[in-house]
CSV table of C-alpha atoms and ligand atoms in Angstrom, one decimal:
chain,number,residue,atom,x,y,z
A,346,MET,CA,120.0,190.2,75.8
A,347,ALA,CA,123.6,189.9,74.9
A,348,SER,CA,124.7,186.3,75.0
A,349,PRO,CA,128.2,184.9,74.8
A,350,ARG,CA,126.8,182.7,72.1
A,351,GLY,CA,125.7,184.4,69.0
A,352,GLU,CA,122.1,185.4,68.7
A,353,PHE,CA,120.2,186.9,65.7
A,354,ARG,CA,119.4,190.5,66.4
A,355,SER,CA,116.0,190.5,64.8
A,356,ARG,CA,113.3,188.3,63.5
A,357,LEU,CA,113.8,189.6,60.0
A,358,GLY,CA,117.5,188.9,60.3
A,359,PHE,CA,116.8,185.3,61.2
A,360,ILE,CA,114.3,184.8,58.5
A,361,LEU,CA,116.6,186.3,55.9
A,362,ALA,CA,119.5,184.2,57.1
A,363,ALA,CA,117.5,180.9,57.2
A,364,ALA,CA,115.8,181.7,53.9
A,365,GLY,CA,119.2,182.6,52.6
A,366,SER,CA,120.4,179.1,53.6
A,367,ALA,CA,117.4,177.5,52.0
A,368,VAL,CA,117.5,179.6,48.8
A,369,GLY,CA,120.4,178.5,46.8
A,370,LEU,CA,121.4,176.8,43.6
A,371,GLY,CA,118.7,174.2,44.2
A,372,ASN,CA,115.9,176.8,43.9
A,373,ILE,CA,117.0,178.8,41.0
A,374,TRP,CA,118.5,176.1,39.1
A,375,GLY,CA,116.9,172.8,40.0
A,376,PHE,CA,113.3,173.6,40.7
A,377,PRO,CA,112.3,175.5,37.5
A,378,THR,CA,113.8,172.9,35.1
A,379,GLN,CA,112.3,170.0,37.0
A,380,ALA,CA,108.9,171.8,36.9
A,381,ALA,CA,109.3,172.3,33.2
A,382,SER,CA,110.0,168.7,32.4
A,383,ASN,CA,107.5,167.3,34.8
A,384,GLY,CA,104.0,168.6,34.1
A,385,GLY,CA,104.5,172.4,34.8
A,386,ALA,CA,102.0,173.6,37.3
A,387,ALA,CA,101.2,170.0,38.3
A,388,PHE,CA,104.7,169.6,39.6
A,389,LEU,CA,104.5,173.0,41.2
A,390,ILE,CA,101.4,171.8,43.2
A,391,THR,CA,103.1,168.6,44.2
A,392,TYR,CA,106.2,170.4,45.3
A,393,LEU,CA,104.2,172.9,47.4
A,394,LEU,CA,102.3,170.0,49.0
A,395,LEU,CA,105.4,168.1,49.8
A,396,ALA,CA,107.2,171.2,51.1
A,397,PHE,CA,104.4,171.9,53.6
A,398,VAL,CA,103.4,168.4,54.4
A,399,LEU,CA,106.8,166.9,54.8
A,400,ALA,CA,109.6,169.4,54.7
A,401,TYR,CA,108.0,171.9,57.0
A,402,PRO,CA,107.6,169.5,59.9
A,403,ALA,CA,111.2,168.3,59.5
A,404,LEU,CA,112.3,171.9,59.4
A,405,MET,CA,110.4,172.5,62.6
A,406,ALA,CA,112.2,169.5,64.2
A,407,GLU,CA,115.6,171.1,63.5
A,408,LEU,CA,114.6,174.6,64.5
A,409,LEU,CA,112.9,173.5,67.7
A,410,ILE,CA,115.8,171.3,68.8
A,411,GLY,CA,118.2,174.0,68.1
A,412,ARG,CA,116.3,176.7,69.9
A,413,HIS,CA,115.7,174.5,72.9
A,414,THR,CA,119.3,173.4,73.4
A,415,HIS,CA,121.0,176.5,72.1
A,416,ARG,CA,123.8,174.2,71.1
A,417,ASN,CA,125.4,172.8,67.9
A,418,MET,CA,124.0,169.6,66.4
A,419,VAL,CA,126.4,167.2,68.2
A,420,MET,CA,125.8,168.5,71.7
A,421,ALA,CA,122.1,169.2,71.0
A,422,LEU,CA,121.2,165.7,70.0
A,423,GLY,CA,123.5,164.3,72.7
A,424,SER,CA,121.6,166.2,75.3
A,425,LEU,CA,118.0,165.3,74.4
A,426,PRO,CA,117.7,161.6,75.5
A,427,LYS,CA,117.9,160.6,79.1
A,428,ARG,CA,119.7,157.3,78.5
A,429,ASN,CA,123.5,157.2,77.9
A,430,ALA,CA,123.4,154.9,75.0
A,431,LEU,CA,120.9,157.1,73.2
A,432,ALA,CA,122.9,160.2,74.0
A,433,SER,CA,125.9,158.5,72.2
A,434,LEU,CA,123.6,157.9,69.2
A,435,GLY,CA,122.7,161.6,69.3
A,436,ARG,CA,126.3,162.6,69.3
A,437,LEU,CA,127.0,160.2,66.5
A,438,THR,CA,124.1,161.6,64.4
A,439,GLY,CA,125.5,165.1,65.0
A,440,ILE,CA,128.9,164.0,63.8
A,441,GLY,CA,127.2,162.5,60.7
A,442,GLY,CA,125.5,165.8,60.1
A,443,LEU,CA,128.7,167.7,60.4
A,444,ILE,CA,130.5,165.5,58.0
A,445,THR,CA,127.6,165.6,55.5
A,446,ALA,CA,127.3,169.4,55.7
A,447,SER,CA,131.1,169.5,55.0
A,448,MET,CA,130.7,167.1,52.0
A,449,ILE,CA,127.9,169.1,50.6
A,450,LEU,CA,129.9,172.3,50.9
A,451,SER,CA,132.9,170.7,49.2
A,452,PHE,CA,131.0,170.1,45.9
A,453,TYR,CA,128.8,173.2,46.3
A,454,ALA,CA,131.9,175.4,46.4
A,455,ILE,CA,133.0,174.1,43.1
A,456,VAL,CA,129.7,174.8,41.3
A,457,ALA,CA,129.5,178.2,43.1
A,458,GLY,CA,133.0,178.9,41.8
A,459,TRP,CA,131.8,178.4,38.3
A,460,MET,CA,129.0,181.0,38.9
A,461,LEU,CA,131.6,183.5,40.1
A,462,GLY,CA,133.7,182.7,36.9
A,463,PHE,CA,130.7,183.3,34.6
A,464,ALA,CA,129.7,186.5,36.5
A,465,ALA,CA,133.2,187.9,36.0
A,466,SER,CA,133.8,186.7,32.5
A,467,TYR,CA,131.2,188.9,30.8
A,468,PRO,CA,132.3,192.3,32.0
A,469,LEU,CA,136.0,191.2,31.5
A,470,SER,CA,135.3,190.2,27.9
A,471,ALA,CA,133.4,193.4,27.3
A,472,ALA,CA,136.4,195.3,28.6
A,473,GLY,CA,138.6,193.7,26.0
A,474,MET,CA,140.1,190.9,28.2
A,475,ALA,CA,138.6,188.1,26.2
A,476,SER,CA,141.2,185.5,26.9
A,477,THR,CA,140.8,185.9,30.7
A,478,GLY,CA,137.1,185.8,30.2
A,479,ASP,CA,137.3,182.6,28.2
A,480,TRP,CA,139.5,181.0,30.7
A,481,LEU,CA,137.0,181.7,33.4
A,482,VAL,CA,134.2,179.8,31.6
A,483,THR,CA,136.2,176.9,30.2
A,484,PHE,CA,136.4,173.7,32.2
A,485,SER,CA,139.9,173.1,33.6
A,486,SER,CA,141.4,172.0,36.8
A,487,PRO,CA,143.3,175.2,37.5
A,488,ARG,CA,140.3,177.3,36.8
A,489,ASN,CA,138.0,175.1,39.0
A,490,LEU,CA,140.6,175.2,41.7
A,491,ALA,CA,141.1,178.9,41.7
A,492,LEU,CA,137.4,179.7,41.6
A,493,MET,CA,136.6,177.2,44.3
A,494,LEU,CA,139.3,178.7,46.6
A,495,LEU,CA,137.9,182.2,45.9
A,496,PHE,CA,134.4,181.1,46.8
A,497,MET,CA,135.6,179.3,50.0
A,498,ILE,CA,137.5,182.5,51.0
A,499,LEU,CA,134.3,184.5,50.6
A,500,THR,CA,132.4,182.0,52.7
A,501,MET,CA,135.0,181.9,55.4
A,502,ALA,CA,135.2,185.7,55.5
A,503,VAL,CA,131.5,185.9,56.3
A,504,VAL,CA,131.5,183.1,58.9
A,505,LEU,CA,134.5,184.7,60.5
A,506,GLY,CA,132.3,187.7,61.3
A,507,GLY,CA,130.2,185.5,63.6
A,508,VAL,CA,126.4,185.3,63.8
A,509,GLU,CA,125.4,188.9,64.0
A,510,ASP,CA,128.2,190.7,62.2
A,511,GLY,CA,128.8,188.0,59.6
A,512,ILE,CA,125.9,185.7,58.8
A,513,GLU,CA,123.0,188.1,59.8
A,514,ARG,CA,124.6,191.2,58.3
A,515,TRP,CA,125.4,189.7,55.0
A,516,SER,CA,122.1,187.9,54.7
A,517,ARG,CA,120.3,191.2,55.3
A,518,ARG,CA,122.4,192.8,52.5
A,519,LEU,CA,122.4,190.0,50.0
A,520,MET,CA,118.8,188.6,50.2
A,521,PRO,CA,117.0,191.8,49.2
A,522,LEU,CA,119.5,192.2,46.4
A,523,LEU,CA,118.8,188.6,45.3
A,524,ILE,CA,115.0,189.1,45.2
A,525,ALA,CA,115.3,192.4,43.4
A,526,THR,CA,117.7,191.0,40.7
A,527,LEU,CA,115.5,187.9,40.2
A,528,THR,CA,112.4,190.0,39.8
A,529,ALA,CA,114.0,192.5,37.5
A,530,LEU,CA,115.4,189.7,35.3
A,531,ALA,CA,112.1,187.8,35.2
A,532,LEU,CA,110.1,191.0,34.2
A,533,TYR,CA,112.6,191.8,31.5
A,534,VAL,CA,112.6,188.3,30.0
A,535,LEU,CA,108.8,188.2,30.0
A,536,THR,CA,108.8,191.0,27.5
A,537,LEU,CA,110.8,189.1,25.0
A,538,GLU,CA,109.4,187.0,22.1
A,539,GLY,CA,108.8,183.4,23.0
A,540,ALA,CA,108.5,184.1,26.7
A,541,LEU,CA,104.7,183.3,26.8
A,542,THR,CA,105.2,179.8,25.5
A,543,GLY,CA,107.5,179.1,28.5
A,544,LEU,CA,105.0,180.7,30.8
A,545,LYS,CA,102.2,178.5,29.5
A,546,ILE,CA,104.3,175.3,30.0
A,547,TYR,CA,105.1,176.5,33.6
A,548,LEU,CA,101.5,177.3,34.5
A,549,LEU,CA,99.3,174.8,32.7
A,550,PRO,CA,99.1,171.6,34.8
A,551,ASP,CA,99.7,168.3,33.0
A,552,PHE,CA,98.5,165.9,35.8
A,553,GLU,CA,99.4,162.7,34.1
A,554,LYS,CA,103.1,163.4,34.7
A,555,VAL,CA,102.8,164.2,38.3
A,556,LEU,CA,101.5,161.0,39.7
A,557,SER,CA,104.5,158.9,38.9
A,558,GLY,CA,106.5,157.6,41.9
A,559,ASP,CA,109.8,158.6,40.5
A,560,LEU,CA,108.6,162.1,40.3
A,561,LEU,CA,107.5,162.2,43.9
A,562,ILE,CA,110.9,161.0,45.0
A,563,ASP,CA,112.6,163.7,43.0
A,564,ALA,CA,110.2,166.4,44.3
A,565,LEU,CA,110.8,165.2,47.9
A,566,GLY,CA,114.5,165.1,47.4
A,567,SER,CA,114.6,168.6,46.1
A,568,ALA,CA,112.3,169.9,48.8
A,569,PHE,CA,114.7,168.4,51.4
A,570,PHE,CA,117.8,169.8,49.7
A,571,SER,CA,116.1,173.1,49.1
A,572,LEU,CA,115.2,173.6,52.8
A,573,SER,CA,118.8,172.6,53.8
A,574,LEU,CA,117.5,169.7,56.0
A,575,GLY,CA,119.1,166.9,57.8
A,576,VAL,CA,122.6,168.1,58.4
A,577,GLY,CA,122.1,170.6,61.2
A,578,THR,CA,122.2,173.9,59.3
A,579,MET,CA,118.7,174.8,60.3
A,580,LEU,CA,119.4,173.4,63.8
A,581,ILE,CA,122.3,175.7,64.3
A,582,TYR,CA,120.4,178.7,63.0
A,583,GLY,CA,117.5,177.8,65.3
A,584,SER,CA,120.0,177.7,68.2
A,585,TYR,CA,120.8,181.3,67.5
A,586,LEU,CA,117.2,182.3,67.7
A,587,SER,CA,115.9,184.3,70.6
A,588,ASP,CA,113.6,182.6,73.1
A,589,ALA,CA,111.1,185.4,72.5
A,590,GLU,CA,110.4,184.2,68.9
A,591,ASN,CA,107.6,181.9,68.0
A,592,VAL,CA,109.3,179.0,66.2
A,593,PRO,CA,106.3,177.5,64.3
A,594,SER,CA,105.5,180.9,62.8
A,595,VAL,CA,109.0,182.0,61.8
A,596,GLY,CA,109.6,178.5,60.5
A,597,ALA,CA,106.6,178.8,58.2
A,598,GLN,CA,107.8,182.2,57.0
A,599,VAL,CA,111.2,180.7,56.1
A,600,ALA,CA,109.5,177.9,54.2
A,601,LEU,CA,107.3,180.4,52.4
A,602,VAL,CA,110.2,182.5,51.3
A,603,ASP,CA,112.1,179.5,50.1
A,604,VAL,CA,109.1,178.1,48.1
A,605,GLY,CA,108.2,181.6,46.9
A,606,ILE,CA,111.7,182.2,45.4
A,607,ALA,CA,111.7,178.8,43.7
A,608,VAL,CA,108.4,179.7,42.1
A,609,LEU,CA,109.7,183.2,41.2
A,610,ALA,CA,112.7,181.6,39.6
A,611,GLY,CA,110.3,179.6,37.4
A,612,PHE,CA,109.0,182.9,35.9
A,613,LEU,CA,112.6,183.6,34.8
A,614,ILE,CA,114.0,180.3,33.7
A,615,LEU,CA,111.1,178.8,31.8
A,616,PRO,CA,110.3,181.9,29.7
A,617,ALA,CA,114.1,182.4,29.1
A,618,MET,CA,114.3,178.9,27.7
A,619,TYR,CA,111.6,179.5,25.1
A,620,VAL,CA,113.0,182.9,24.3
A,621,ALA,CA,116.2,181.0,23.5
A,622,ASP,CA,114.2,178.6,21.4
A,623,ALA,CA,112.6,181.5,19.5
A,624,ARG,CA,116.1,182.7,18.7
A,625,GLY,CA,117.3,179.3,17.4
A,626,VAL,CA,119.2,178.1,20.4
A,627,PRO,CA,118.6,174.4,20.9
A,628,ILE,CA,116.7,173.7,24.1
A,629,PHE,CA,115.6,170.1,23.7
A,630,ASN,CA,117.7,166.9,24.1
A,631,ASP,CA,117.6,163.9,21.7
A,632,ALA,CA,114.8,162.3,23.6
A,633,GLY,CA,112.7,165.4,23.1
A,634,GLY,CA,112.8,166.6,26.7
A,635,LEU,CA,114.0,170.0,27.8
A,636,LEU,CA,117.6,170.4,28.5
A,637,SER,CA,118.2,170.9,32.1
A,638,GLU,CA,120.6,171.4,35.0
A,639,ASP,CA,124.2,172.0,33.9
A,640,THR,CA,123.5,172.2,30.2
A,641,LEU,CA,120.7,174.8,30.8
A,642,ILE,CA,122.8,177.0,33.0
A,643,PHE,CA,126.2,176.8,31.2
A,644,THR,CA,125.1,176.3,27.6
A,645,VAL,CA,121.5,177.4,26.8
A,646,LEU,CA,121.5,180.6,28.9
A,647,PRO,CA,125.0,181.8,27.7
A,648,ALA,CA,123.9,181.1,24.1
A,649,LEU,CA,120.8,183.2,24.8
A,650,PHE,CA,122.8,186.0,26.2
A,651,GLU,CA,125.0,186.0,23.2
A,652,THR,CA,122.0,186.6,20.9
A,653,MET,CA,121.4,189.8,22.8
A,654,GLU,CA,124.6,191.7,22.2
A,655,GLY,CA,125.0,194.7,24.5
A,656,ALA,CA,122.1,193.9,26.8
A,657,GLY,CA,123.3,190.3,27.0
A,658,THR,CA,126.4,191.3,28.9
A,659,TRP,CA,124.4,193.0,31.6
A,660,LEU,CA,121.8,190.3,31.8
A,661,ALA,CA,124.5,187.6,32.0
A,662,THR,CA,126.4,189.4,34.7
A,663,ALA,CA,123.3,190.0,36.7
A,664,PHE,CA,122.2,186.4,36.3
A,665,PHE,CA,125.4,184.8,37.4
A,666,ALA,CA,125.9,187.4,40.2
A,667,LEU,CA,122.5,186.3,41.4
A,668,MET,CA,123.5,182.7,41.4
A,669,SER,CA,126.7,183.5,43.2
A,670,ILE,CA,124.8,185.4,45.9
A,671,ALA,CA,122.3,182.6,46.3
A,672,ALA,CA,125.2,180.2,46.7
A,673,LEU,CA,127.0,182.3,49.2
A,674,THR,CA,124.1,182.7,51.6
A,675,SER,CA,123.7,178.9,51.5
A,676,SER,CA,127.4,178.0,51.9
A,677,ILE,CA,127.8,180.1,55.0
A,678,SER,CA,125.1,178.1,56.7
A,679,MET,CA,126.9,174.8,55.8
A,680,LEU,CA,130.3,176.1,57.1
A,681,GLU,CA,128.7,177.3,60.3
A,682,VAL,CA,127.8,173.6,61.2
A,683,PRO,CA,131.3,172.4,61.8
A,684,VAL,CA,132.5,175.8,63.0
A,685,ALA,CA,129.9,176.0,65.8
A,686,TYR,CA,130.9,172.5,66.9
A,687,LEU,CA,134.6,173.3,67.0
A,688,ILE,CA,133.9,176.5,69.0
A,689,GLU,CA,131.5,174.9,71.5
A,690,ARG,CA,133.0,171.5,71.9
A,691,HIS,CA,136.7,172.1,71.5
A,692,ASP,CA,136.9,175.6,72.7
A,693,LEU,CA,138.5,177.0,69.6
A,694,SER,CA,138.2,180.7,68.8
A,695,ARG,CA,135.8,181.5,66.0
A,696,ARG,CA,138.8,182.5,63.9
A,697,ASN,CA,140.7,179.3,64.4
A,698,ALA,CA,137.5,177.2,64.0
A,699,THR,CA,136.7,178.9,60.7
A,700,LEU,CA,140.2,178.5,59.4
A,701,LEU,CA,140.4,174.9,60.4
A,702,ALA,CA,137.0,173.8,59.1
A,703,GLY,CA,137.2,176.0,56.0
A,704,GLY,CA,140.7,174.7,55.3
A,705,VAL,CA,139.8,171.1,55.6
A,706,ILE,CA,136.8,171.4,53.4
A,707,ALA,CA,138.7,173.4,50.8
A,708,GLY,CA,141.3,170.7,50.8
A,709,PHE,CA,138.7,168.0,50.2
A,710,SER,CA,137.1,170.1,47.5
A,711,ALA,CA,140.5,170.4,45.8
A,712,LEU,CA,140.8,166.6,45.9
A,713,ILE,CA,137.4,166.5,44.1
A,714,VAL,CA,138.6,169.0,41.5
A,715,LEU,CA,141.7,167.0,40.8
A,716,ASN,CA,139.7,163.7,40.5
A,717,PHE,CA,136.6,165.3,39.1
A,718,GLY,CA,135.4,162.4,36.9
A,719,THR,CA,135.4,159.9,39.8
A,720,LEU,CA,134.7,162.0,42.9
A,721,PHE,CA,132.3,164.7,42.0
A,722,GLY,CA,129.2,162.6,41.3
A,723,TRP,CA,130.0,160.2,44.0
A,724,VAL,CA,130.2,162.9,46.7
A,725,ILE,CA,126.9,164.4,45.6
A,726,THR,CA,125.1,161.0,45.6
A,727,ILE,CA,126.4,159.9,49.0
A,728,SER,CA,125.7,163.2,50.7
A,729,THR,CA,122.4,164.3,49.2
A,730,ARG,CA,120.7,161.0,48.2
A,731,TYR,CA,121.6,158.8,51.1
A,732,SER,CA,123.1,160.7,54.0
A,733,GLN,CA,120.7,163.6,54.1
A,734,PRO,CA,117.4,161.7,54.2
A,735,ALA,CA,118.9,159.1,56.6
A,736,LEU,CA,119.9,161.9,59.0
A,737,GLY,CA,116.5,163.5,58.4
A,738,ILE,CA,114.9,160.4,59.8
A,739,LEU,CA,117.1,160.3,62.8
A,740,ILE,CA,116.4,164.0,63.6
A,741,CYS,CA,112.6,163.3,63.4
A,742,ILE,CA,113.1,160.3,65.7
A,743,PHE,CA,115.0,162.4,68.2
A,744,ALA,CA,112.3,165.1,68.1
A,745,GLY,CA,109.4,162.7,68.2
A,746,TRP,CA,110.6,159.9,70.4
A,747,LEU,CA,113.5,160.9,72.5
A,748,TRP,CA,112.5,164.4,73.4
A,749,GLN,CA,110.2,164.4,76.4
A,750,ARG,CA,106.8,165.7,75.5
A,751,ASP,CA,106.7,168.0,78.6
A,752,ALA,CA,110.1,169.5,77.7
A,753,LEU,CA,108.8,170.1,74.1
A,754,LEU,CA,105.7,171.8,75.4
A,755,GLN,CA,107.8,174.0,77.7
A,756,GLU,CA,109.9,175.0,74.7
A,757,LEU,CA,106.8,176.0,72.8
A,758,LYS,CA,105.4,177.9,75.8
A,759,LYS,CA,108.5,180.0,76.1
A,760,ASN,CA,106.8,182.6,73.9
A,761,ASP,CA,103.2,181.4,73.7
A,762,VAL,CA,101.4,180.5,76.9
A,763,ASP,CA,98.5,179.0,74.9
A,764,ALA,CA,100.8,176.7,72.9
A,765,GLU,CA,98.8,173.7,74.2
A,766,GLN,CA,95.7,174.9,72.4
A,767,ARG,CA,97.4,175.4,69.0
A,768,LEU,CA,96.8,173.2,66.0
A,769,PHE,CA,100.6,172.9,65.9
A,770,TRP,CA,100.8,171.1,69.2
A,771,LYS,CA,97.8,168.8,68.3
A,772,ILE,CA,99.3,167.7,65.0
A,773,TRP,CA,103.1,168.1,64.9
A,774,PRO,CA,104.3,165.9,67.7
A,775,LEU,CA,102.4,162.9,66.3
A,776,TYR,CA,103.4,163.8,62.8
A,777,VAL,CA,107.2,163.8,63.4
A,778,LYS,CA,106.9,160.7,65.5
A,779,TRP,CA,105.2,158.6,62.9
A,780,LEU,CA,104.6,160.1,59.5
A,781,CYS,CA,107.9,161.8,58.8
A,782,PRO,CA,110.2,158.9,59.5
A,783,VAL,CA,108.0,156.4,57.7
A,784,ILE,CA,107.6,158.5,54.6
A,785,ILE,CA,111.2,159.6,54.4
A,786,GLY,CA,112.1,156.0,55.1
A,787,VAL,CA,110.0,154.6,52.2
A,788,ILE,CA,111.5,157.2,49.8
A,789,LEU,CA,115.0,156.5,50.9
A,790,ALA,CA,114.5,152.7,50.6
A,791,GLN,CA,113.2,153.2,47.1
A,792,SER,CA,116.2,155.2,46.0
A,793,VAL,CA,118.6,152.6,47.6
A,794,LEU,CA,116.9,149.7,45.8
B,2243,LIG,N1,119.3,174.7,50.3
B,2243,LIG,C1,120.4,175.2,49.5
B,2243,LIG,C2,120.0,175.2,48.0
B,2243,LIG,O1,118.9,175.1,47.7
B,2243,LIG,C3,121.6,174.4,49.7
B,2243,LIG,C4,121.9,174.1,51.1
B,2243,LIG,C5,122.3,174.9,52.1
B,2243,LIG,C6,121.9,172.8,51.7
B,2243,LIG,N2,122.5,174.2,53.3
B,2243,LIG,C7,122.3,172.9,53.1
B,2243,LIG,C8,121.6,171.6,51.2
B,2243,LIG,C9,122.3,171.8,53.9
B,2243,LIG,C10,121.6,170.4,52.0
B,2243,LIG,C11,122.0,170.6,53.3
B,2243,LIG,O2,120.9,175.3,47.2
């Protein structure tokens, strides 16, 4: 059925778009290195558990609220409770989500811009434009600004196309490309000397390291970031899902793809680090731990590519293109949050909404670039460490406490007459009501203290 609001054309289109949102820099960059430094397979198991025990129910809360209301986060949460005061709290939570999504995009676009810069730098240098290539990979405000703007323009161009012709179309094109590139890179790296050492570290569990509380917090934080929770990205994608789809099942598929790609990335990153080690590239820090995050991506891997001469150029280009694609399918979901709100609440055209939201976020991002030392870390901490889990709790409360049980059941029955008999109905409502807010709350409290 054609609807005036956007609607995903197919189930696969939705799964690829939502998985595209979930799969981003967090998966390919964050997860494998955390696993490497934290007990390998033991971390993997913990992460899988947390993803399904905690993140999946929270994901379901967003998808179901979105699909039920077919509205943006502000209007969706505002419409669930019967009482006026609570409706205002809903709208306020929605606004919080919209601001947080915009903040996340404002730093994400800077990092994604670096990925674009690295991806372009290798072919340019190979073609004899070494100084341009160098400029693209050397930290400076003009370069950060230019690449961030380029990335924001790409993001806005996709969102401008709307749900079917922008988000769904590009997710369908880019996600298979991402999976193919990731697989090919992993297979190639696994043939190189040193790769097996990395593989062993990744796959042999060291249980001692897993049980620490800090680690659980980290793993939960990354599961939350990785599934794009708390800020309404999944809610808005759910709102574009047809009533004919079974939400618990498509939600599970999205979570599986997200976790699957993180695991797959581990088969690339860990072996690559030990291949680098075998070639004399330093991969340990002073404390004896593995280098991770920004040093890994922007120092270790480029040094590894350098040892490979001709093949290195191709590998490097493919790797950073992969990162750029992963970032783009995520950033479009963040931008869609404020854009949908502006369209539905303030009657803007999609074009104007995209230009306005994208422009404001790019402006804020430019502010971060120009005050990098003070603002960059601060914006990341506020948005991902505090705001995201806090909003996550509120969303669980809305789903578990303020949404009438009958209405929820009707929602599930839209495409499954036996919904009442399902395990999901027996467990999930109690789960989001009690367990989710409490566990997230405990973890949040620990990171605040
Ligand atoms: N999940 C993405 C990643 O792993 C990033 C992302 C997209 C995100 N939308 C989000 C993170 C909303 C937090 C909130 O990189």
